[in-house]
PDB file of N, CA and C in Angstrom:
ATOM      1  N   MET U   9       2.873  -6.204  -5.403  1.00  0.00           N
ATOM      2  CA  MET U   9       4.276  -6.274  -5.085  1.00  0.00           C
ATOM      3  C   MET U   9       4.645  -7.748  -4.991  1.00  0.00           C
ATOM      4  N   THR U  10       5.728  -8.098  -5.622  1.00  0.00           N
ATOM      5  CA  THR U  10       6.220  -9.473  -5.577  1.00  0.00           C
ATOM      6  C   THR U  10       7.669  -9.455  -5.114  1.00  0.00           C
ATOM      7  N   ARG U  11       7.945 -10.235  -4.050  1.00  0.00           N
ATOM      8  CA  ARG U  11       9.289 -10.322  -3.496  1.00  0.00           C
ATOM      9  C   ARG U  11       9.848 -11.709  -3.728  1.00  0.00           C
ATOM     10  N   ALA U  12      11.176 -11.792  -3.835  1.00  0.00           N
ATOM     11  CA  ALA U  12      11.858 -13.080  -3.937  1.00  0.00           C
ATOM     12  C   ALA U  12      12.400 -13.435  -2.560  1.00  0.00           C
ATOM     13  N   LEU U  13      12.258 -14.719  -2.195  1.00  0.00           N
ATOM     14  CA  LEU U  13      12.759 -15.211  -0.918  1.00  0.00           C
ATOM     15  C   LEU U  13      13.785 -16.308  -1.178  1.00  0.00           C
ATOM     16  N   ALA U  14      14.860 -16.313  -0.392  1.00  0.00           N
ATOM     17  CA  ALA U  14      15.871 -17.367  -0.498  1.00  0.00           C
ATOM     18  C   ALA U  14      15.239 -18.678  -0.028  1.00  0.00           C
ATOM     19  N   PRO U  15      15.307 -19.743  -0.806  1.00  0.00           N
ATOM     20  CA  PRO U  15      14.637 -20.989  -0.434  1.00  0.00           C
ATOM     21  C   PRO U  15      15.180 -21.643   0.831  1.00  0.00           C
ATOM     22  N   GLU U  16      16.467 -21.456   1.128  1.00  0.00           N
ATOM     23  CA  GLU U  16      17.053 -22.115   2.294  1.00  0.00           C
ATOM     24  C   GLU U  16      16.649 -21.426   3.597  1.00  0.00           C
ATOM     25  N   GLN U  17      16.777 -20.099   3.649  1.00  0.00           N
ATOM     26  CA  GLN U  17      16.541 -19.372   4.889  1.00  0.00           C
ATOM     27  C   GLN U  17      15.208 -18.631   4.901  1.00  0.00           C
ATOM     28  N   GLY U  18      14.601 -18.432   3.759  1.00  0.00           N
ATOM     29  CA  GLY U  18      13.357 -17.674   3.691  1.00  0.00           C
ATOM     30  C   GLY U  18      13.572 -16.174   3.819  1.00  0.00           C
ATOM     31  N   GLN U  19      14.821 -15.735   3.673  1.00  0.00           N
ATOM     32  CA  GLN U  19      15.115 -14.308   3.770  1.00  0.00           C
ATOM     33  C   GLN U  19      14.732 -13.606   2.470  1.00  0.00           C
ATOM     34  N   VAL U  20      14.287 -12.357   2.611  1.00  0.00           N
ATOM     35  CA  VAL U  20      13.901 -11.575   1.443  1.00  0.00           C
ATOM     36  C   VAL U  20      15.148 -11.244   0.628  1.00  0.00           C
ATOM     37  N   MET U  21      15.104 -11.567  -0.654  1.00  0.00           N
ATOM     38  CA  MET U  21      16.220 -11.276  -1.549  1.00  0.00           C
ATOM     39  C   MET U  21      16.042  -9.927  -2.228  1.00  0.00           C
ATOM     40  N   GLY U  22      14.797  -9.511  -2.388  1.00  0.00           N
ATOM     41  CA  GLY U  22      14.557  -8.214  -3.013  1.00  0.00           C
ATOM     42  C   GLY U  22      13.194  -8.132  -3.666  1.00  0.00           C
ATOM     43  N   LEU U  23      12.845  -6.927  -4.043  1.00  0.00           N
ATOM     44  CA  LEU U  23      11.583  -6.644  -4.719  1.00  0.00           C
ATOM     45  C   LEU U  23      11.762  -6.916  -6.210  1.00  0.00           C
ATOM     46  N   LEU U  24      10.881  -7.715  -6.790  1.00  0.00           N
ATOM     47  CA  LEU U  24      10.988  -8.073  -8.203  1.00  0.00           C
ATOM     48  C   LEU U  24      10.065  -7.254  -9.092  1.00  0.00           C
ATOM     49  N   TRP U  25       8.890  -6.915  -8.578  1.00  0.00           N
ATOM     50  CA  TRP U  25       7.901  -6.252  -9.427  1.00  0.00           C
ATOM     51  C   TRP U  25       6.910  -5.513  -8.536  1.00  0.00           C
ATOM     52  N   GLN U  26       6.499  -4.355  -9.019  1.00  0.00           N
ATOM     53  CA  GLN U  26       5.510  -3.580  -8.268  1.00  0.00           C
ATOM     54  C   GLN U  26       4.720  -2.727  -9.259  1.00  0.00           C
ATOM     55  N   LYS U  27       3.437  -2.637  -9.034  1.00  0.00           N
ATOM     56  CA  LYS U  27       2.575  -1.812  -9.882  1.00  0.00           C
ATOM     57  C   LYS U  27       1.537  -1.155  -8.991  1.00  0.00           C
ATOM     58  N   LEU U  28       1.375   0.133  -9.150  1.00  0.00           N
ATOM     59  CA  LEU U  28       0.372   0.865  -8.388  1.00  0.00           C
ATOM     60  C   LEU U  28      -0.824   1.143  -9.278  1.00  0.00           C
ATOM     61  N   TRP U  29      -2.009   0.992  -8.715  1.00  0.00           N
ATOM     62  CA  TRP U  29      -3.231   1.290  -9.451  1.00  0.00           C
ATOM     63  C   TRP U  29      -4.333   1.587  -8.445  1.00  0.00           C
ATOM     64  N   ASN U  30      -5.368   2.220  -8.909  1.00  0.00           N
ATOM     65  CA  ASN U  30      -6.511   2.559  -8.061  1.00  0.00           C
ATOM     66  C   ASN U  30      -7.778   2.003  -8.669  1.00  0.00           C
ATOM     67  N   ARG U  31      -8.693   1.638  -7.799  1.00  0.00           N
ATOM     68  CA  ARG U  31     -10.010   1.236  -8.282  1.00  0.00           C
ATOM     69  C   ARG U  31     -10.747   2.473  -8.773  1.00  0.00           C
ATOM     70  N   GLU U  32     -11.655   2.241  -9.726  1.00  0.00           N
ATOM     71  CA  GLU U  32     -12.462   3.344 -10.231  1.00  0.00           C
ATOM     72  C   GLU U  32     -13.443   3.797  -9.154  1.00  0.00           C
ATOM     73  N   HIS U  33     -13.696   5.083  -9.132  1.00  0.00           N
ATOM     74  CA  HIS U  33     -14.627   5.654  -8.164  1.00  0.00           C
ATOM     75  C   HIS U  33     -16.047   5.228  -8.525  1.00  0.00           C
ATOM     76  N   LYS U  34     -16.776   4.744  -7.531  1.00  0.00           N
ATOM     77  CA  LYS U  34     -18.170   4.358  -7.753  1.00  0.00           C
ATOM     78  C   LYS U  34     -19.081   5.508  -7.351  1.00  0.00           C
ATOM     79  N   GLU U  35     -20.115   5.687  -8.136  1.00  0.00           N
ATOM     80  CA  GLU U  35     -21.088   6.723  -7.795  1.00  0.00           C
ATOM     81  C   GLU U  35     -21.863   6.307  -6.562  1.00  0.00           C
ATOM     82  N   LYS U  36     -22.246   7.284  -5.748  1.00  0.00           N
ATOM     83  CA  LYS U  36     -23.054   6.990  -4.579  1.00  0.00           C
ATOM     84  C   LYS U  36     -24.475   6.656  -5.024  1.00  0.00           C
ATOM     85  N   PRO U  37     -25.107   5.705  -4.347  1.00  0.00           N
ATOM     86  CA  PRO U  37     -26.484   5.370  -4.710  1.00  0.00           C
ATOM     87  C   PRO U  37     -27.431   6.511  -4.327  1.00  0.00           C
ATOM     88  N   PRO U  38     -28.589   6.541  -4.960  1.00  0.00           N
ATOM     89  CA  PRO U  38     -29.568   7.579  -4.591  1.00  0.00           C
ATOM     90  C   PRO U  38     -29.880   7.514  -3.095  1.00  0.00           C
ATOM     91  N   GLN U  39     -30.090   8.654  -2.506  1.00  0.00           N
ATOM     92  CA  GLN U  39     -30.263   8.732  -1.051  1.00  0.00           C
ATOM     93  C   GLN U  39     -31.501   7.976  -0.562  1.00  0.00           C
ATOM     94  N   HIS U  40     -32.587   8.031  -1.285  1.00  0.00           N
ATOM     95  CA  HIS U  40     -33.834   7.386  -0.838  1.00  0.00           C
ATOM     96  C   HIS U  40     -34.188   6.213  -1.749  1.00  0.00           C
ATOM     97  N   GLU U  41     -33.209   5.380  -2.035  1.00  0.00           N
ATOM     98  CA  GLU U  41     -33.395   4.232  -2.917  1.00  0.00           C
ATOM     99  C   GLU U  41     -34.194   3.140  -2.213  1.00  0.00           C
ATOM    100  N   THR U  42     -35.157   2.578  -2.904  1.00  0.00           N
ATOM    101  CA  THR U  42     -35.946   1.486  -2.331  1.00  0.00           C
ATOM    102  C   THR U  42     -35.140   0.193  -2.401  1.00  0.00           C
ATOM    103  N   ALA U  43     -35.574  -0.794  -1.622  1.00  0.00           N
ATOM    104  CA  ALA U  43     -34.886  -2.087  -1.613  1.00  0.00           C
ATOM    105  C   ALA U  43     -34.935  -2.742  -2.993  1.00  0.00           C
ATOM    106  N   ALA U  44     -36.083  -2.617  -3.667  1.00  0.00           N
ATOM    107  CA  ALA U  44     -36.221  -3.212  -4.999  1.00  0.00           C
ATOM    108  C   ALA U  44     -35.294  -2.519  -5.997  1.00  0.00           C
ATOM    109  N   ALA U  45     -35.208  -1.204  -5.928  1.00  0.00           N
ATOM    110  CA  ALA U  45     -34.332  -0.452  -6.833  1.00  0.00           C
ATOM    111  C   ALA U  45     -32.865  -0.788  -6.562  1.00  0.00           C
ATOM    112  N   LYS U  46     -32.515  -0.953  -5.288  1.00  0.00           N
ATOM    113  CA  LYS U  46     -31.142  -1.306  -4.917  1.00  0.00           C
ATOM    114  C   LYS U  46     -30.784  -2.685  -5.475  1.00  0.00           C
ATOM    115  N   LYS U  47     -31.695  -3.636  -5.329  1.00  0.00           N
ATOM    116  CA  LYS U  47     -31.461  -4.984  -5.828  1.00  0.00           C
ATOM    117  C   LYS U  47     -31.272  -4.975  -7.346  1.00  0.00           C
ATOM    118  N   GLN U  48     -32.088  -4.202  -8.038  1.00  0.00           N
ATOM    119  CA  GLN U  48     -31.985  -4.104  -9.487  1.00  0.00           C
ATOM    120  C   GLN U  48     -30.659  -3.454  -9.901  1.00  0.00           C
ATOM    121  N   ARG U  49     -30.276  -2.372  -9.217  1.00  0.00           N
ATOM    122  CA  ARG U  49     -29.018  -1.670  -9.524  1.00  0.00           C
ATOM    123  C   ARG U  49     -27.826  -2.593  -9.306  1.00  0.00           C
ATOM    124  N   GLN U  50     -27.831  -3.330  -8.199  1.00  0.00           N
ATOM    125  CA  GLN U  50     -26.718  -4.233  -7.912  1.00  0.00           C
ATOM    126  C   GLN U  50     -26.660  -5.400  -8.901  1.00  0.00           C
ATOM    127  N   GLY U  51     -27.812  -5.881  -9.319  1.00  0.00           N
ATOM    128  CA  GLY U  51     -27.853  -6.956 -10.307  1.00  0.00           C
ATOM    129  C   GLY U  51     -27.274  -6.510 -11.641  1.00  0.00           C
ATOM    130  N   MET U  52     -27.601  -5.290 -12.046  1.00  0.00           N
ATOM    131  CA  MET U  52     -27.064  -4.751 -13.288  1.00  0.00           C
ATOM    132  C   MET U  52     -25.556  -4.560 -13.180  1.00  0.00           C
ATOM    133  N   ALA U  53     -25.087  -4.125 -12.014  1.00  0.00           N
ATOM    134  CA  ALA U  53     -23.648  -3.928 -11.810  1.00  0.00           C
ATOM    135  C   ALA U  53     -22.906  -5.261 -11.877  1.00  0.00           C
ATOM    136  N   ARG U  54     -23.474  -6.317 -11.273  1.00  0.00           N
ATOM    137  CA  ARG U  54     -22.849  -7.645 -11.327  1.00  0.00           C
ATOM    138  C   ARG U  54     -22.776  -8.161 -12.764  1.00  0.00           C
ATOM    139  N   LYS U  55     -23.852  -7.949 -13.507  1.00  0.00           N
ATOM    140  CA  LYS U  55     -23.882  -8.398 -14.901  1.00  0.00           C
ATOM    141  C   LYS U  55     -22.820  -7.663 -15.719  1.00  0.00           C
ATOM    142  N   ALA U  56     -22.693  -6.367 -15.504  1.00  0.00           N
ATOM    143  CA  ALA U  56     -21.690  -5.577 -16.228  1.00  0.00           C
ATOM    144  C   ALA U  56     -20.283  -6.036 -15.864  1.00  0.00           C
ATOM    145  N   ALA U  57     -20.047  -6.358 -14.579  1.00  0.00           N
ATOM    146  CA  ALA U  57     -18.722  -6.796 -14.137  1.00  0.00           C
ATOM    147  C   ALA U  57     -18.347  -8.130 -14.781  1.00  0.00           C
ATOM    148  N   ARG U  58     -19.319  -9.031 -14.929  1.00  0.00           N
ATOM    149  CA  ARG U  58     -19.046 -10.333 -15.552  1.00  0.00           C
ATOM    150  C   ARG U  58     -18.697 -10.198 -17.030  1.00  0.00           C
ATOM    151  N   GLN U  59     -19.185  -9.145 -17.660  1.00  0.00           N
ATOM    152  CA  GLN U  59     -18.970  -8.975 -19.090  1.00  0.00           C
ATOM    153  C   GLN U  59     -17.682  -8.212 -19.423  1.00  0.00           C
ATOM    154  N   ARG U  60     -17.018  -7.655 -18.404  1.00  0.00           N
ATOM    155  CA  ARG U  60     -15.758  -6.946 -18.657  1.00  0.00           C
ATOM    156  C   ARG U  60     -14.680  -7.921 -19.099  1.00  0.00           C
ATOM    157  N   PRO U  61     -13.787  -7.481 -19.976  1.00  0.00           N
ATOM    158  CA  PRO U  61     -12.663  -8.342 -20.363  1.00  0.00           C
ATOM    159  C   PRO U  61     -11.780  -8.640 -19.140  1.00  0.00           C
ATOM    160  N   PHE U  62     -11.157  -9.808 -19.138  1.00  0.00           N
ATOM    161  CA  PHE U  62     -10.320 -10.230 -18.014  1.00  0.00           C
ATOM    162  C   PHE U  62      -9.220  -9.213 -17.712  1.00  0.00           C
ATOM    163  N   GLU U  63      -8.654  -8.598 -18.750  1.00  0.00           N
ATOM    164  CA  GLU U  63      -7.559  -7.641 -18.564  1.00  0.00           C
ATOM    165  C   GLU U  63      -7.996  -6.395 -17.801  1.00  0.00           C
ATOM    166  N   GLU U  64      -9.282  -6.142 -17.694  1.00  0.00           N
ATOM    167  CA  GLU U  64      -9.784  -4.981 -16.958  1.00  0.00           C
ATOM    168  C   GLU U  64     -10.192  -5.331 -15.527  1.00  0.00           C
ATOM    169  N   LYS U  65     -10.086  -6.582 -15.158  1.00  0.00           N
ATOM    170  CA  LYS U  65     -10.516  -7.022 -13.827  1.00  0.00           C
ATOM    171  C   LYS U  65      -9.358  -6.994 -12.839  1.00  0.00           C
ATOM    172  N   GLU U  66      -9.713  -6.871 -11.568  1.00  0.00           N
ATOM    173  CA  GLU U  66      -8.710  -6.816 -10.510  1.00  0.00           C
ATOM    174  C   GLU U  66      -7.891  -8.104 -10.435  1.00  0.00           C
ATOM    175  N   SER U  67      -8.518  -9.239 -10.655  1.00  0.00           N
ATOM    176  CA  SER U  67      -7.796 -10.512 -10.582  1.00  0.00           C
ATOM    177  C   SER U  67      -6.715 -10.636 -11.660  1.00  0.00           C
ATOM    178  N   TYR U  68      -6.831  -9.867 -12.737  1.00  0.00           N
ATOM    179  CA  TYR U  68      -5.805  -9.874 -13.779  1.00  0.00           C
ATOM    180  C   TYR U  68      -4.478  -9.376 -13.219  1.00  0.00           C
ATOM    181  N   ARG U  69      -4.512  -8.483 -12.233  1.00  0.00           N
ATOM    182  CA  ARG U  69      -3.279  -7.949 -11.639  1.00  0.00           C
ATOM    183  C   ARG U  69      -2.439  -9.070 -11.040  1.00  0.00           C
ATOM    184  N   TRP U  70      -3.097 -10.104 -10.472  1.00  0.00           N
ATOM    185  CA  TRP U  70      -2.372 -11.239  -9.896  1.00  0.00           C
ATOM    186  C   TRP U  70      -1.641 -11.998 -10.994  1.00  0.00           C
ATOM    187  N   VAL U  71      -2.352 -12.281 -12.072  1.00  0.00           N
ATOM    188  CA  VAL U  71      -1.757 -13.015 -13.184  1.00  0.00           C
ATOM    189  C   VAL U  71      -0.635 -12.197 -13.809  1.00  0.00           C
ATOM    190  N   GLU U  72      -0.861 -10.902 -13.949  1.00  0.00           N
ATOM    191  CA  GLU U  72       0.146 -10.019 -14.529  1.00  0.00           C
ATOM    192  C   GLU U  72       1.435 -10.045 -13.707  1.00  0.00           C
ATOM    193  N   ALA U  73       1.313  -9.973 -12.392  1.00  0.00           N
ATOM    194  CA  ALA U  73       2.486  -9.978 -11.512  1.00  0.00           C
ATOM    195  C   ALA U  73       3.273 -11.277 -11.659  1.00  0.00           C
ATOM    196  N   MET U  74       2.593 -12.404 -11.610  1.00  0.00           N
ATOM    197  CA  MET U  74       3.291 -13.684 -11.700  1.00  0.00           C
ATOM    198  C   MET U  74       3.904 -13.888 -13.080  1.00  0.00           C
ATOM    199  N   THR U  75       3.241 -13.428 -14.115  1.00  0.00           N
ATOM    200  CA  THR U  75       3.773 -13.551 -15.477  1.00  0.00           C
ATOM    201  C   THR U  75       5.032 -12.712 -15.645  1.00  0.00           C
ATOM    202  N   GLU U  76       5.029 -11.528 -15.061  1.00  0.00           N
ATOM    203  CA  GLU U  76       6.178 -10.627 -15.191  1.00  0.00           C
ATOM    204  C   GLU U  76       7.428 -11.171 -14.506  1.00  0.00           C
ATOM    205  N   VAL U  77       7.266 -11.861 -13.385  1.00  0.00           N
ATOM    206  CA  VAL U  77       8.447 -12.279 -12.620  1.00  0.00           C
ATOM    207  C   VAL U  77       8.870 -13.720 -12.850  1.00  0.00           C
ATOM    208  N   GLU U  78       8.032 -14.554 -13.446  1.00  0.00           N
ATOM    209  CA  GLU U  78       8.368 -15.975 -13.538  1.00  0.00           C
ATOM    210  C   GLU U  78       9.635 -16.238 -14.345  1.00  0.00           C
ATOM    211  N   HIS U  79       9.959 -15.392 -15.304  1.00  0.00           N
ATOM    212  CA  HIS U  79      11.171 -15.604 -16.097  1.00  0.00           C
ATOM    213  C   HIS U  79      12.404 -14.956 -15.462  1.00  0.00           C
ATOM    214  N   GLU U  80      12.213 -14.235 -14.362  1.00  0.00           N
ATOM    215  CA  GLU U  80      13.317 -13.533 -13.697  1.00  0.00           C
ATOM    216  C   GLU U  80      14.008 -14.383 -12.635  1.00  0.00           C
ATOM    217  N   VAL U  81      13.372 -15.454 -12.191  1.00  0.00           N
ATOM    218  CA  VAL U  81      13.909 -16.222 -11.065  1.00  0.00           C
ATOM    219  C   VAL U  81      14.024 -17.695 -11.426  1.00  0.00           C
ATOM    220  N   SER U  82      14.817 -18.416 -10.621  1.00  0.00           N
ATOM    221  CA  SER U  82      14.939 -19.859 -10.831  1.00  0.00           C
ATOM    222  C   SER U  82      13.722 -20.562 -10.231  1.00  0.00           C
ATOM    223  N   ASN U  83      13.551 -21.828 -10.577  1.00  0.00           N
ATOM    224  CA  ASN U  83      12.415 -22.596 -10.070  1.00  0.00           C
ATOM    225  C   ASN U  83      12.457 -22.790  -8.566  1.00  0.00           C
ATOM    226  N   SER U  84      13.643 -22.736  -7.958  1.00  0.00           N
ATOM    227  CA  SER U  84      13.752 -22.964  -6.523  1.00  0.00           C
ATOM    228  C   SER U  84      13.493 -21.702  -5.692  1.00  0.00           C
ATOM    229  N   THR U  85      13.417 -20.545  -6.331  1.00  0.00           N
ATOM    230  CA  THR U  85      13.180 -19.298  -5.595  1.00  0.00           C
ATOM    231  C   THR U  85      11.721 -19.207  -5.182  1.00  0.00           C
ATOM    232  N   LEU U  86      11.490 -18.880  -3.935  1.00  0.00           N
ATOM    233  CA  LEU U  86      10.141 -18.690  -3.429  1.00  0.00           C
ATOM    234  C   LEU U  86       9.675 -17.274  -3.721  1.00  0.00           C
ATOM    235  N   LEU U  87       8.414 -17.122  -4.111  1.00  0.00           N
ATOM    236  CA  LEU U  87       7.864 -15.811  -4.393  1.00  0.00           C
ATOM    237  C   LEU U  87       6.772 -15.493  -3.391  1.00  0.00           C
ATOM    238  N   ASN U  88       6.710 -14.236  -3.010  1.00  0.00           N
ATOM    239  CA  ASN U  88       5.691 -13.745  -2.085  1.00  0.00           C
ATOM    240  C   ASN U  88       5.028 -12.553  -2.744  1.00  0.00           C
ATOM    241  N   SER U  89       3.748 -12.678  -3.092  1.00  0.00           N
ATOM    242  CA  SER U  89       3.022 -11.591  -3.735  1.00  0.00           C
ATOM    243  C   SER U  89       1.997 -11.016  -2.773  1.00  0.00           C
ATOM    244  N   CYS U  90       1.967  -9.724  -2.679  1.00  0.00           N
ATOM    245  CA  CYS U  90       1.015  -9.011  -1.829  1.00  0.00           C
ATOM    246  C   CYS U  90       0.132  -8.152  -2.716  1.00  0.00           C
ATOM    247  N   PHE U  91      -1.165  -8.296  -2.585  1.00  0.00           N
ATOM    248  CA  PHE U  91      -2.090  -7.531  -3.411  1.00  0.00           C
ATOM    249  C   PHE U  91      -3.031  -6.735  -2.546  1.00  0.00           C
TER     250      PHE U  91
END
């Protein structure tokens, strides 16, 4: 959610952009997983996350929000984004 604020008073001018999304459901780890198996599983998950395209990552939502609203407001308007 991105809101516009009046630069002089800091009052909310209105909602500029909003997008709802959910994180993907993660499978539960095996109930009797060893520490070594857990470390290996987490390492593989980190490697897979690094290889995902930027557009599929959560941080892309921040860039998307700012890109969508930057042409809607003047340079003096303050923006407040909540993620």
